[in-house]
Short mmCIF file of C-alpha atoms in Angstrom, two decimals:
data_model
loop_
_atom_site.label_atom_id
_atom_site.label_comp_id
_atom_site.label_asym_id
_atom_site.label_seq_id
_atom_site.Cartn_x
_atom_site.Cartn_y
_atom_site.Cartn_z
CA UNK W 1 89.46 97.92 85.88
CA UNK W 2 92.08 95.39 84.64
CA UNK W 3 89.62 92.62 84.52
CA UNK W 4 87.21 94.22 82.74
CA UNK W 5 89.02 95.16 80.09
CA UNK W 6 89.78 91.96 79.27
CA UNK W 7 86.50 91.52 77.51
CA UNK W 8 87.66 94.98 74.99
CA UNK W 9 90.96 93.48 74.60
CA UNK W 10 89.69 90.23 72.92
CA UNK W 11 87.26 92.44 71.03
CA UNK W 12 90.37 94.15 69.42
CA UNK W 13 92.22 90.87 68.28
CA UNK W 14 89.00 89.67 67.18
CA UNK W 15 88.72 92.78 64.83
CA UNK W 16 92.10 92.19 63.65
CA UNK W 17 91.73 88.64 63.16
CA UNK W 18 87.75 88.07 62.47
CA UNK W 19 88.51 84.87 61.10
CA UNK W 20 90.33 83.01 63.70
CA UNK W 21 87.78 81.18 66.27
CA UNK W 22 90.45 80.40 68.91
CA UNK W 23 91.91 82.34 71.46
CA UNK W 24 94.05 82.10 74.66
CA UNK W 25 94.35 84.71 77.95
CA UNK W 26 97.48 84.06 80.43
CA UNK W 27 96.40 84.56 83.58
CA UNK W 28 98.51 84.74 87.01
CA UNK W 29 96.94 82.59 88.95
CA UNK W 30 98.44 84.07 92.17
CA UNK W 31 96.82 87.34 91.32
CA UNK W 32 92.97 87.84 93.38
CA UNK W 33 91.51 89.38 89.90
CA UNK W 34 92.82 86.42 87.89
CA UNK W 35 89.54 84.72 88.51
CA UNK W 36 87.52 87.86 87.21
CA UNK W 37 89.84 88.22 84.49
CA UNK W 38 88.96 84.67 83.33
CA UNK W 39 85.55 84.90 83.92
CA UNK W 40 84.56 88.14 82.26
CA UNK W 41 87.21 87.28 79.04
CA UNK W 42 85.05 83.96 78.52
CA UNK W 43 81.52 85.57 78.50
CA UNK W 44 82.83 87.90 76.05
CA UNK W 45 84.23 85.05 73.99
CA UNK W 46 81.32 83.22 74.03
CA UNK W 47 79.38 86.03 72.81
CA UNK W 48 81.41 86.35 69.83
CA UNK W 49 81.61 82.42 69.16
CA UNK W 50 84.95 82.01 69.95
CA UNK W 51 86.65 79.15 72.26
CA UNK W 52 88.91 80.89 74.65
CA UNK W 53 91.94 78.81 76.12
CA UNK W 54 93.17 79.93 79.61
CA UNK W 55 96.70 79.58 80.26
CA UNK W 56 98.42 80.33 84.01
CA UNK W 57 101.91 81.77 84.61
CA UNK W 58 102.97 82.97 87.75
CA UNK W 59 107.27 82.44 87.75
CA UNK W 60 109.33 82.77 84.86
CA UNK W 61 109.35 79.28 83.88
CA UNK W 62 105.93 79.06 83.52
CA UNK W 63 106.11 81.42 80.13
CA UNK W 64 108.20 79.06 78.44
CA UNK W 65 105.25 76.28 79.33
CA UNK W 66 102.05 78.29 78.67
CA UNK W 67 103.59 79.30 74.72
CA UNK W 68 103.94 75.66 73.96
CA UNK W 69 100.26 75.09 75.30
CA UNK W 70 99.30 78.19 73.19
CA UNK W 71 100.94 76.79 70.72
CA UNK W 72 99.86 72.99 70.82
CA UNK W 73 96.09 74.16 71.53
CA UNK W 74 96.30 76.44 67.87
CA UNK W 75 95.20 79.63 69.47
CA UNK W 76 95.33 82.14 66.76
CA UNK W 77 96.15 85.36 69.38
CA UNK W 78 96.58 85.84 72.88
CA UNK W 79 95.26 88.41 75.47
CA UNK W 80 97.71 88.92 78.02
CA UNK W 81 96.12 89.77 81.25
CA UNK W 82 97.03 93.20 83.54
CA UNK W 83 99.40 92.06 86.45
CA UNK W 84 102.41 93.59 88.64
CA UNK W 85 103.98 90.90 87.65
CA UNK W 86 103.02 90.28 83.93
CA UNK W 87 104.07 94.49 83.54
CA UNK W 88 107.58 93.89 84.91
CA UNK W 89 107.69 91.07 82.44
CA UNK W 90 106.52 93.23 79.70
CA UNK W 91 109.51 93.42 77.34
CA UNK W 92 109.98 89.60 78.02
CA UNK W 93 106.52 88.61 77.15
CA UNK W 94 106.31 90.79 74.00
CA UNK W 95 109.90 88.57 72.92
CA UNK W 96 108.05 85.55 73.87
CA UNK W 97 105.05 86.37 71.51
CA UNK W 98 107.18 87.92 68.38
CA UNK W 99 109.71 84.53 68.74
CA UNK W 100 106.35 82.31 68.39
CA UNK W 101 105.00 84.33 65.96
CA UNK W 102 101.93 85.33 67.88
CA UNK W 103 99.80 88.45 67.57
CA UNK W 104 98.88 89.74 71.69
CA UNK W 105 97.57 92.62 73.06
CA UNK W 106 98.15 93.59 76.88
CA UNK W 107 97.18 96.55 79.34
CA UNK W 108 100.73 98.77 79.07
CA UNK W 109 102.40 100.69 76.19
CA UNK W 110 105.55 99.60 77.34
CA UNK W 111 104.72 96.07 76.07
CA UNK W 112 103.88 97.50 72.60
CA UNK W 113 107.47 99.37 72.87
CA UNK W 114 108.97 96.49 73.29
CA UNK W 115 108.27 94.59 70.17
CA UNK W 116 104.72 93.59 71.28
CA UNK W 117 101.83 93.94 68.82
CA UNK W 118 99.51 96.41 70.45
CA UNK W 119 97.92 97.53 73.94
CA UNK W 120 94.60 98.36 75.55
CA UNK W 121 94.62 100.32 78.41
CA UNK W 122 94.07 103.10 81.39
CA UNK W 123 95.69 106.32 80.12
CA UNK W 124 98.90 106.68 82.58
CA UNK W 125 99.27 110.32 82.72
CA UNK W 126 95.36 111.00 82.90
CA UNK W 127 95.78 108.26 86.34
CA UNK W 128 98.70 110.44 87.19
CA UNK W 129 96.75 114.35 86.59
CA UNK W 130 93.82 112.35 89.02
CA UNK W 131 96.16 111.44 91.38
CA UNK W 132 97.77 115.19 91.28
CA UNK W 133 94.36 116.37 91.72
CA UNK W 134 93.75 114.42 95.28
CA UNK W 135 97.00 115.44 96.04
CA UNK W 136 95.64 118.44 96.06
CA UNK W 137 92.68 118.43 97.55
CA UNK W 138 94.67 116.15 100.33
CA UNK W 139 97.31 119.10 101.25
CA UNK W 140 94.04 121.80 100.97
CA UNK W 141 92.86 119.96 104.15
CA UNK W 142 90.16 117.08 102.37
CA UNK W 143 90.53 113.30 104.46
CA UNK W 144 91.33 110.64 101.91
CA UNK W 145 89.08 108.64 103.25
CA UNK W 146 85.86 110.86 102.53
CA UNK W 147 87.69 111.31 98.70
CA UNK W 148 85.73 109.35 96.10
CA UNK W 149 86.65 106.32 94.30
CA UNK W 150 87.37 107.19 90.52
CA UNK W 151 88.20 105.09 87.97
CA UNK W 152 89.62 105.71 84.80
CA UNK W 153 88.05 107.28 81.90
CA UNK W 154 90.44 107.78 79.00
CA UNK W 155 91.73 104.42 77.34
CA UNK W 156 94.46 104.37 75.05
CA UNK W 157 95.58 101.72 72.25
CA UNK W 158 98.47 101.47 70.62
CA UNK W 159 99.60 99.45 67.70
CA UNK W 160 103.30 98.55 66.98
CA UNK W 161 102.93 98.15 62.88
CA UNK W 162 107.04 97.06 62.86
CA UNK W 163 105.34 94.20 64.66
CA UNK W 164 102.54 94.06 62.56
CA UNK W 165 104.69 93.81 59.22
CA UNK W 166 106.80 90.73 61.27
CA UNK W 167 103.55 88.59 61.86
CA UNK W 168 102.29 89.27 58.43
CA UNK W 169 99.37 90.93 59.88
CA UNK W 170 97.14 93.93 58.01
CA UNK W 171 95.81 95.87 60.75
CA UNK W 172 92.13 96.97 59.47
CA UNK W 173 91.83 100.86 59.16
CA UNK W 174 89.56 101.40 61.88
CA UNK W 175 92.06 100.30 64.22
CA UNK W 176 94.51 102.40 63.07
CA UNK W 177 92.14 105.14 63.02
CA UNK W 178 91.26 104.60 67.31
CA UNK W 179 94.70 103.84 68.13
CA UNK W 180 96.79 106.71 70.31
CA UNK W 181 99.73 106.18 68.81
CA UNK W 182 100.97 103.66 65.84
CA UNK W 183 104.79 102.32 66.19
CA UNK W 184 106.44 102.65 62.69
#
């Protein structure tokens, strides 16, 4: 679901920031969806009439390298793509973007903990009551393999406004109004 959410993701910064026109997503190019990610994050840009700058990152020294890209290119926000390795980076990356002064939004509230600006994403403990409930149905005798796929249904956003104040950044009403929880 990671890669489609790309595509609401950008939405969100957009709404925050109508009038920027430039963009960036950082991608890990070793991950399969990365592609997807990409791809589905560009339609939606075009759509909208933005440009959309793709950045890769796949060891820690690539960070360092894909900011001063960000940077050099004038992107106005970034979308940080969902990846195992990106979400053990979280607290890092959400440094990264406060130290250059740039307004992202990524899949995990951890990241928006962390000093990050805000987060789109699958609600955690509604993934972990599913996964209680095939549990469940596993240990009352059901074979996984005849359980149904399901995919998330509840999304949650959540807006650090400490963050917000830093980068000089209003956040429009209606955000605060759909976000989960709002980091004072």
């Amino acid at each position: 679901m990671g890669a489609e959410l790309g595509q609401k993701r950008l939405e969100l910064l957009h709404e925050l920031l109508p009038n920027a026109k430039a963009f960036a997503l950082l991608v890990n190019p070793t991950n399969p969806n990365s592609e997807m990610q990409s791809r589905n994050t560009q339609e939606a840009a075009h759509r909208l009439g933005l440009e959309l700058l793709v950045l890769s990152a796949s060891v820690e020294n690539d960070f360092d390298s894909a900011f001063t890209k960000l940077r050099e290119q004038k992107a106005s926000a970034l979308i940080i793509a969902q990846d195992v390795y990106f979400n053990a980076e979280s607290a890092r990356l959400a440094a990264l973007t406060v130290r250059h002064a740039i307004p992202a939004i990524y899949a995990l509230p951890e990241f928006a903990a962390a000093g990050g600006l805000f987060s789109y994403g699958a609600s955690r403990s509604d993934a972990w009551r599913q996964a209680g409930v095939y549990v469940g149905r596993i240990l009352k005798g059901e074979k996984p393999a005849e359980l149904p796929v399901v995919q998330p249904t509840k999304f949650e956003l959540t807006i650090n406004l400490k963050t917000a104040r830093a980068l000089g950044l209003t956040v429009p009403t209606s955000l605060l109004a759909s976000a989960d929880e709002v980091i004072e």
